[in-house]
XYZ file of C-alpha atoms in Angstrom:
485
model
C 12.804 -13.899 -12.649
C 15.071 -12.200 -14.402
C 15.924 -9.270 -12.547
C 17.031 -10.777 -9.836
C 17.714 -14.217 -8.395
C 17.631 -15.462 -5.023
C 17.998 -19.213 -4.796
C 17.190 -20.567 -1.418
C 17.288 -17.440 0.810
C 19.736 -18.129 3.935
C 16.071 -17.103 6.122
C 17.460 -19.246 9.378
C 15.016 -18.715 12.164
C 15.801 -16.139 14.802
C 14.408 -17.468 18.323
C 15.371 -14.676 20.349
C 12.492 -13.036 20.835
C 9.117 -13.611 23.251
C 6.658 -15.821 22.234
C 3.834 -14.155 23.952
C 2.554 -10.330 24.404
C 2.811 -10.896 27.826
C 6.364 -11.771 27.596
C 7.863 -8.088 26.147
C 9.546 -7.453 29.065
C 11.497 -10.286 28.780
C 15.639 -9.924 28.577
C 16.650 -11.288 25.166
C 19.643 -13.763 26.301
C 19.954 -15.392 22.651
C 23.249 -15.577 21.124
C 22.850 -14.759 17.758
C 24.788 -16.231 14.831
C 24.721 -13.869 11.965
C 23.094 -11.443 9.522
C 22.365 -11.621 5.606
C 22.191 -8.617 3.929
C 20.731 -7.921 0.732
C 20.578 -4.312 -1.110
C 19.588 -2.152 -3.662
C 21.407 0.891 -4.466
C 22.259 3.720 -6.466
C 24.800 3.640 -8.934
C 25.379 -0.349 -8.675
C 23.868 -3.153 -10.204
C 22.347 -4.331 -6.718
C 19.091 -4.873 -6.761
C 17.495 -6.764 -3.861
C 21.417 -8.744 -4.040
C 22.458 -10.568 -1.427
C 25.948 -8.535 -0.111
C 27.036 -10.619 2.488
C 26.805 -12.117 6.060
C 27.588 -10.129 9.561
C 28.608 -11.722 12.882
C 27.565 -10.525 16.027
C 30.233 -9.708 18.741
C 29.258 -8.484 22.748
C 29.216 -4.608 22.588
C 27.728 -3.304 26.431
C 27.460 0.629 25.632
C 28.002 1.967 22.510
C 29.838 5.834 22.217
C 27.786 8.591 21.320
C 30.572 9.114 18.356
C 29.254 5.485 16.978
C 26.783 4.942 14.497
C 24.329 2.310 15.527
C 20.771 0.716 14.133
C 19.243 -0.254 17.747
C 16.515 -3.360 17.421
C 14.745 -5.081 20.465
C 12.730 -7.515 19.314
C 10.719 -8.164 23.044
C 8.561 -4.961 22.205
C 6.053 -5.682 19.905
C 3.540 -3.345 18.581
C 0.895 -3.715 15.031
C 0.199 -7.405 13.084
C 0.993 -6.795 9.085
C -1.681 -7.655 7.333
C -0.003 -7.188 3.840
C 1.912 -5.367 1.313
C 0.779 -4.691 -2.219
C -0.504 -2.459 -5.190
C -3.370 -1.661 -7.044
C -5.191 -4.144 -10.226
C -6.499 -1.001 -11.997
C -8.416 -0.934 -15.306
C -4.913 0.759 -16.360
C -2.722 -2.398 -15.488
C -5.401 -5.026 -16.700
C -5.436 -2.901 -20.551
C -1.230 -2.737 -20.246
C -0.738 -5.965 -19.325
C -3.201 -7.536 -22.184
C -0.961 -6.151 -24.397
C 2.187 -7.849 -23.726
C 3.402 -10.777 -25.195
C 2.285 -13.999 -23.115
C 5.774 -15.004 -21.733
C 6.151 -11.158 -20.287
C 2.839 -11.376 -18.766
C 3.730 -14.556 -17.040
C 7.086 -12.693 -15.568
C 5.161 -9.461 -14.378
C 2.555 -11.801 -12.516
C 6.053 -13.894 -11.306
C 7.461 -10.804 -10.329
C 4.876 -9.351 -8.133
C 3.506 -12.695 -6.701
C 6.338 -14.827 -6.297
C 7.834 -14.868 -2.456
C 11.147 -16.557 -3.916
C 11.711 -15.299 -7.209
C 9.450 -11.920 -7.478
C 8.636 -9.852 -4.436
C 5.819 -11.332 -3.224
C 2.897 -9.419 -2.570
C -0.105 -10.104 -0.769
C -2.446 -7.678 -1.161
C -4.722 -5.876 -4.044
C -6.627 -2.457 -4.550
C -9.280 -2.295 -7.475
C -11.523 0.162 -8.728
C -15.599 0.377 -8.506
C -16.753 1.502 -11.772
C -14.534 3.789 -13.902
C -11.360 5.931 -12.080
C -8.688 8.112 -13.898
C -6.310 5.568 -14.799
C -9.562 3.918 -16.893
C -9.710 4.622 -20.562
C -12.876 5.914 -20.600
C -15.599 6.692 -17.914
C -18.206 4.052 -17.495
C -21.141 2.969 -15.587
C -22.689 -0.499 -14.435
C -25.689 0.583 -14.324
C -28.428 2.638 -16.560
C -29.241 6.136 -15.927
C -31.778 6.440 -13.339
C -32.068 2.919 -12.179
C -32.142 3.412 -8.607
C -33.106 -0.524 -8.017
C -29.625 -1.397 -9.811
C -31.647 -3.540 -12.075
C -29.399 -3.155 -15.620
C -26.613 -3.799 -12.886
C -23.699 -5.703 -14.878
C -20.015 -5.791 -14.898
C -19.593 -6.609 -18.567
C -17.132 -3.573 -19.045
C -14.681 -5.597 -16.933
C -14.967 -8.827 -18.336
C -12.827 -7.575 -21.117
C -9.535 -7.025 -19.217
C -9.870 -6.189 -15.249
C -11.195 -9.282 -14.396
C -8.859 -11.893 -16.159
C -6.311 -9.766 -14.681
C -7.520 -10.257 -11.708
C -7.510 -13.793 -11.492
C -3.855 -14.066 -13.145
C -2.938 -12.171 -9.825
C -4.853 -14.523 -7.473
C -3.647 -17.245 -9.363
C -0.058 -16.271 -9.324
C -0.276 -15.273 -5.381
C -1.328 -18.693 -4.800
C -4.708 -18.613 -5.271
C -5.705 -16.179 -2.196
C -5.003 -12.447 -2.070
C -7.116 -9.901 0.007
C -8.810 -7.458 -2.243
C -10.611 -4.355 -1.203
C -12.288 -2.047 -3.802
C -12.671 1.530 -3.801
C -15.413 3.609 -5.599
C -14.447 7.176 -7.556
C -17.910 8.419 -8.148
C -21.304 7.288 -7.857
C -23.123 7.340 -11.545
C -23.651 10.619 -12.721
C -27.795 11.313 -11.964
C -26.970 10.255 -8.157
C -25.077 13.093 -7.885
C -25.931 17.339 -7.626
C -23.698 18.304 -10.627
C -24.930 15.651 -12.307
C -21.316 14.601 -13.535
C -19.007 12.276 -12.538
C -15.962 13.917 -12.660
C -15.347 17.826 -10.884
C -16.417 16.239 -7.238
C -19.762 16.899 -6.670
C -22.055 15.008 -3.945
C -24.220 12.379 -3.950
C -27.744 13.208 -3.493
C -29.248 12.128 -0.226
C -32.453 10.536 -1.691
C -29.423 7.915 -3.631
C -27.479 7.416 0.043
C -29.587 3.909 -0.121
C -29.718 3.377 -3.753
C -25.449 3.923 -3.748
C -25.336 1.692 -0.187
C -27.124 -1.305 -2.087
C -24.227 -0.659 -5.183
C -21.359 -1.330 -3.015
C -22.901 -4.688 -2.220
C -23.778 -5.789 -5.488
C -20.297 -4.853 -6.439
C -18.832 -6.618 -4.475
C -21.535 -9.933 -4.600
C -20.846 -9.765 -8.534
C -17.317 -10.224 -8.213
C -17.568 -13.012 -5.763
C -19.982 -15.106 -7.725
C -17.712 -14.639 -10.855
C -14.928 -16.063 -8.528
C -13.161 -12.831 -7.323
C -13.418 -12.686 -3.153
C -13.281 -9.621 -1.415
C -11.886 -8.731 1.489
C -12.951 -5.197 2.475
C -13.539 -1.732 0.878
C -13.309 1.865 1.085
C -15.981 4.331 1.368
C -14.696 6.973 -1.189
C -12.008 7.369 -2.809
C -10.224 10.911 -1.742
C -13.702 12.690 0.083
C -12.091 16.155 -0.091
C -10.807 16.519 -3.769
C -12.329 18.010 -6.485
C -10.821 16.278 -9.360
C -11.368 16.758 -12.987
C -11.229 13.076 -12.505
C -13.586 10.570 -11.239
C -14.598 12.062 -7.439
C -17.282 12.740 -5.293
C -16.907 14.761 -1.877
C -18.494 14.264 1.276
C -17.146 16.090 4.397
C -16.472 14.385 7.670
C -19.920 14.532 9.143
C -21.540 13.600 5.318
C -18.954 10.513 5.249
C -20.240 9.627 9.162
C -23.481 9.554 8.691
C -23.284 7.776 5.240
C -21.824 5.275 7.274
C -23.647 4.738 10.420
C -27.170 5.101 8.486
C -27.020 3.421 4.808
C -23.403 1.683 4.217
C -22.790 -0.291 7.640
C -26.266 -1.210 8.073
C -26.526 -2.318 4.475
C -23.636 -4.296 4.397
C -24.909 -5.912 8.105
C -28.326 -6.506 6.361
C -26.820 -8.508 3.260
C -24.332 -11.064 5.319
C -21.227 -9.149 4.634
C -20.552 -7.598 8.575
C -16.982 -9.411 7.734
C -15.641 -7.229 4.943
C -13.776 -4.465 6.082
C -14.700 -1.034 6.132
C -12.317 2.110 5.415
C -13.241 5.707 5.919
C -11.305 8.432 5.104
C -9.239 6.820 2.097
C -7.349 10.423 1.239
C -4.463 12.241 2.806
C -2.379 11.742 5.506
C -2.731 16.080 6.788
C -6.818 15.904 7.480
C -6.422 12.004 8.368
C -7.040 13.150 11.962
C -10.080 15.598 11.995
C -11.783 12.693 9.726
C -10.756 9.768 12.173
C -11.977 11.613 15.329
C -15.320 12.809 13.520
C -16.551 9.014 12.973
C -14.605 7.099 15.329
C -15.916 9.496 18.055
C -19.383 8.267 17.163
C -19.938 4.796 18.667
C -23.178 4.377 15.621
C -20.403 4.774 13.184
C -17.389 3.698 14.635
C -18.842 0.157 15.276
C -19.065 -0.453 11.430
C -15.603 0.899 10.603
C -12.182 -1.832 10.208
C -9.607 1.372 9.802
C -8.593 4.446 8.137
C -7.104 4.663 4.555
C -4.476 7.496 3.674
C -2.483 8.415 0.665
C 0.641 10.305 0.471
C -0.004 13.299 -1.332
C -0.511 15.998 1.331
C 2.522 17.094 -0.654
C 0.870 19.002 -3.243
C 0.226 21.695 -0.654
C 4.081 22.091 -0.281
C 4.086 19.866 2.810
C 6.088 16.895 3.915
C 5.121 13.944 4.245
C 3.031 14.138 7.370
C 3.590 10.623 9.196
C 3.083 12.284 12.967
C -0.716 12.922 11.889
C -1.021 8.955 11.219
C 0.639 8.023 14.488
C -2.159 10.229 16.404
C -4.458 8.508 15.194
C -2.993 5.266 15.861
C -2.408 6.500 19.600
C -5.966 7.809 19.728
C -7.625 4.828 18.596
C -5.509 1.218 19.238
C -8.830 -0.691 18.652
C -8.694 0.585 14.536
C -6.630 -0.370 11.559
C -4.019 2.100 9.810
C -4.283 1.347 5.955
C -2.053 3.033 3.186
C -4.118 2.982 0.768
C -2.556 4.658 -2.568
C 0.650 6.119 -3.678
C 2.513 7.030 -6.814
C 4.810 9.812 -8.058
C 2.948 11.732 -10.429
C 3.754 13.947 -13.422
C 5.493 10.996 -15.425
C 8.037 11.517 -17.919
C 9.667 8.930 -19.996
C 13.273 10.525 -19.488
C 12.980 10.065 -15.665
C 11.880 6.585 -15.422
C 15.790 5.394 -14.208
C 15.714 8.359 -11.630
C 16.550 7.121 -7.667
C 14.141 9.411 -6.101
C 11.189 7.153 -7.616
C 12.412 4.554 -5.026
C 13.393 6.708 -2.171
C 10.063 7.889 -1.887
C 8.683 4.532 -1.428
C 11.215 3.495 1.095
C 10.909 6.596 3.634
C 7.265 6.086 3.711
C 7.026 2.615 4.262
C 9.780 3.240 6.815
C 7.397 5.910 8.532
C 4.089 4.570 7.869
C 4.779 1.496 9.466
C 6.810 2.943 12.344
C 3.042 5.468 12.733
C 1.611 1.819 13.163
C 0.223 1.162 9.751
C -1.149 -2.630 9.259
C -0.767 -2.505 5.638
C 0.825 -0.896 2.653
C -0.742 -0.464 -0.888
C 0.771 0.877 -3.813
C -0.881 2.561 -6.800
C -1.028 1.283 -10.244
C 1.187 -2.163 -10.548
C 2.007 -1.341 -14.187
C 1.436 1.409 -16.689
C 2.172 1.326 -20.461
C 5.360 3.563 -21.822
C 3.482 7.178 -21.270
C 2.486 6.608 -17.703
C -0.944 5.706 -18.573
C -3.631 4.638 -20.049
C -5.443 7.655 -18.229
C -8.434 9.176 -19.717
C -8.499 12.895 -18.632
C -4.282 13.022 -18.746
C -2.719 12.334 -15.273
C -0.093 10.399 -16.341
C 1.968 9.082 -13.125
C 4.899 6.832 -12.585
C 4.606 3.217 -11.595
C 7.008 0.495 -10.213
C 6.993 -1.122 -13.293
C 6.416 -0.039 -17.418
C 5.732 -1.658 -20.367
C 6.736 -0.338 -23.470
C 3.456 -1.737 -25.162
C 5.418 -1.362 -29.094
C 8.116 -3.855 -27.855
C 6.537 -5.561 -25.403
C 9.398 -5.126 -23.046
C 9.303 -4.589 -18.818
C 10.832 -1.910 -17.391
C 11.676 -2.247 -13.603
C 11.717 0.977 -12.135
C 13.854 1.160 -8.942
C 10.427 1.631 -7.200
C 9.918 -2.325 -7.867
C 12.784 -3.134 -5.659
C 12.559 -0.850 -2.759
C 8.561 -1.985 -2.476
C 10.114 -5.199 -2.562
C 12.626 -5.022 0.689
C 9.442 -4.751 2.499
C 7.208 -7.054 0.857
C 9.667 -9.999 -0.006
C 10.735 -9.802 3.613
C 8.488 -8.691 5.807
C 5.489 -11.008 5.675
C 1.777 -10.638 7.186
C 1.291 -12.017 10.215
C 4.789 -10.307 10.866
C 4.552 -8.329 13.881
C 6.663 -4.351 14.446
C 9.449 -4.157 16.765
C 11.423 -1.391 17.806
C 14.369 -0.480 15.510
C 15.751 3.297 16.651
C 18.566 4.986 14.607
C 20.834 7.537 15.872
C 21.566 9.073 13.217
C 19.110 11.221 10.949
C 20.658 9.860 7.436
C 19.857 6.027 8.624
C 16.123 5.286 8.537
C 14.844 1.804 9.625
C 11.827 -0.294 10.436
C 12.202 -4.469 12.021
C 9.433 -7.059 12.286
C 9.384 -10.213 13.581
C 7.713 -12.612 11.312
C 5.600 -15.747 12.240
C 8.419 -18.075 11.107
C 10.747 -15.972 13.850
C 12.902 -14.377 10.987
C 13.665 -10.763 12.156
C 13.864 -8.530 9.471
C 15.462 -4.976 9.777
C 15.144 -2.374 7.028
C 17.699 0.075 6.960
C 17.429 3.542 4.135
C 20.187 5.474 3.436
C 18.614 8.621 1.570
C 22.229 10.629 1.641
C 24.860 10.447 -0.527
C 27.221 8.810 1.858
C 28.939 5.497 2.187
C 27.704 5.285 6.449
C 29.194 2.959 8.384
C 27.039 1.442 11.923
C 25.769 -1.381 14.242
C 23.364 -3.519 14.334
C 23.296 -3.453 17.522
C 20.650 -5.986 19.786
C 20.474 -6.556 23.715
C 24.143 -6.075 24.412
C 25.609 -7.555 21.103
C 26.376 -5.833 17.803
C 27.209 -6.599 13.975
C 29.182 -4.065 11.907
C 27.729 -3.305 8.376
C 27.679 -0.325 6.288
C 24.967 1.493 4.236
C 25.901 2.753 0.654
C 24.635 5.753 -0.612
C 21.290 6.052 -1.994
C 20.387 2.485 -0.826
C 18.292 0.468 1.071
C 19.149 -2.681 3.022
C 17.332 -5.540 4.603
C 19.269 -7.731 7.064
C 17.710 -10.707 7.860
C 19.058 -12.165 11.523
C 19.466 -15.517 12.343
């Protein structure tokens, strides 16, 4: 690919680490033999670039006065399940527009382990969202039995799309889908935009949709995985939405969707309440995990990122209660983007940054996976029918034909080109507030540590590990993974 290359990454397995739960306590005696480093940062050309190899020397107790990254890879918590973004009617209309040779290097770039960033996971939409170019339907008005049922809308560009992903991942990558809003006559405003709820005499009608959803795809060659109850329960969009509160969503669940998805062979997929913002992802957890009837049908809990609109923070303590309250459940991130897009900002660092301290957090709260919004958007930050034009990781400037990599690409991609599912969290502790940083162990026994620098100074530390430590420095703005040997 051409924004980067990485010929035959120096991934030498690391072996220091316990090969069994049972074994955390272990003391981690392996002498390690180096690090490699690759970056991305601010005011360079680096971009995912490999910057050089560390050496570990003994170091017993560091000084309060030095900088240090602490990892101890014996304590292991959460499995990744995967790291990707979302195949949106948006994406699928961009990317038919684009020359045949660029839409073989966006599916490289995503898919590829080696020469893209490699992800392995997908998001799409059930029936028409915001970032659609029209609303739509796949069904009739008033055909509760789901009879007219088709998916012809999509055969134009969401499904090929798809299928290039799938294709270009390898030929498997776990899909959930999401709905926005029920058709318009299932609901009380009779609309399918402006929220609104769904009518309780449709709860079975909108159950059996879900399911031939998701049997459609499958038979047309599309598997998936799991899916979300609602997009966003709580927010009245002038988009796509439909609201149910936390007891609505709970009994929804426990009475129509789980039992319906039991009833038709499809117990498997996975089910994900909540699917909204991290500052209610709490009272919504507790409210239908606390009910065994609903709980039993329910994988995890989805969350998005913008509690910010209130004037928050990013509220990552919220998503570690609920990962302390209930271990037995699954901690999904299920959309992100920065929003408000403008053309003249598309080279600006914070795009990235933003991606890199959640994923940092998210997966340090235990999250499982990580899934980004829209994977590409044409050169206005759409198409998006009702105006809410957003930034992705990648453009494409649809009158050229040209890519444009937004830093965004690149910090998703120190996670998802090195951290790989099956990978399982292990401690990494900074002591220092301006150095941010995640590790996993992967399957293969690579341990890789990502360190964020969000300040605007050069910072030199450790990498320090049972006892022995390797000196490295973070440049501003950036974001490093080091991959030990």
């Amino acid at each position: 690919m051409k924004k980067f290359a990485l010929i035959g990454l120096l991934l030498v397995t690391y072996t220091g680490y316990a090969k069994s739960e049972a074994l955390n306590n272990r003391k981690d005696s392996t002498t390690r033999k180096g690090v490699t480093v690759y970056t991305t940062a601010e005011n360079t050309k680096l971009r995912i670039s490999e910057t050089g190899t560390l050496s570990f020397a003994p170091m017993k107790q560091p000084f309060e006065t030095e900088v240090c990254i602490f990892v101890d890879p014996t304590r292991r918590f959460q499995t990744l399940l995967g790291i990707g973004g979302a195949l949106t009617d948006a994406s699928a209309e961009t990317w038919a527009k684009l020359p045949n040779q660029k839409k073989a290097e966006l599916m490289k770039a995503y898919y590829d382990p080696v020469d893209g960033i490699g992800y392995t996971l997908a998001r799409t939409n059930i029936q028409s969202c915001d970032f659609s170019s029209d609303t739509y339907s796949y069904v009739k008005d008033n055909d509760s039995l789901l009879r007219t049922f088709s998916v012809e809308h999509d055969q134009q560009y969401r499904i090929p799309f798809i299928k290039a992903a799938i294709t270009a991942a390898g030929g498997k990558l776990p899909l959930y889908v999401s709905p926005w809003s029920p058709p318009a006559w299932m609901k009380d405003n009779n609309d399918v935009l402006h929220g609104g709820k769904l009518l309780p005499k449709y709860y079975q009608s909108w159950a059996n949709f879900y399911v031939k959803f998701i049997k459609t795809y499958e038979s047309l060659g599309i598997p998936v995985w799991g899916l979300s109850v609602q997009n966003e329960p709580m927010a009245k969009q002038r988009w796509e939405s439909c609201n149910y509160t936390a007891e609505e969503e709970r009994d929804f669940i426990k009475r129509y969707l789980g039992p319906t998805l039991q009833k038709q062979g499809m117990a498997s997929k996975k089910l994900i309440a909540w699917d909204h913002n991290r500052d209610q992802v709490y009272q919504r957890a507790s409210t239908i995990l606390e009910d065994p009837a609903a709980a039993k049908y329910v994988w995890g809990i989805g969350f998005h990122w913008y509690e910010t609109w209130t004037g928050s923070t990013m509220m990552f303590d919220n998503v570690r209660r609920v990962a302390e309250t209930f271990p037995d459940k699954n901690l999904i991130f299920t959309e992100g983007c920065v929003e408000s897009f403008k053309r003249e900002r598309i080279d600006e660092w914070f795009l990235g940054e933003r991606y890199g301290h959640s994923m940092v957090n998210d997966f340090n709260s235990g999250t499982v996976a990580w899934t980004d919004w829209n994977i590409l958007l044409d050169e206005n930050g759409g198409p998006n029918h009702v105006g809410n034009f957003c930034f992705a990781p990648v453009h494409a400037d649809t009158k050229t034909g040209e890519l444009i990599y937004t830093n965004a690409y690149y910090y998703l991609g120190h996670f998802s080109k090195f951290i790989r599912p099956g990978a399982k969290r292990v401690i990494a502790s900074s002591n220092r507030t301006d150095l941010q940083t995640t590790a996993f162990v992967n399957k293969d026994g690579k341990l890789a540590v990502v360190v964020l620098n969000m300040s605007s100074k050069e910072i030199p530390y450790k990498l320090w590990i049972k006892g022995e430590a390797a000196p490295a420095v973070s440049l501003p703005h950036s974001i490093a993974t080091l991959i030990v040997e």
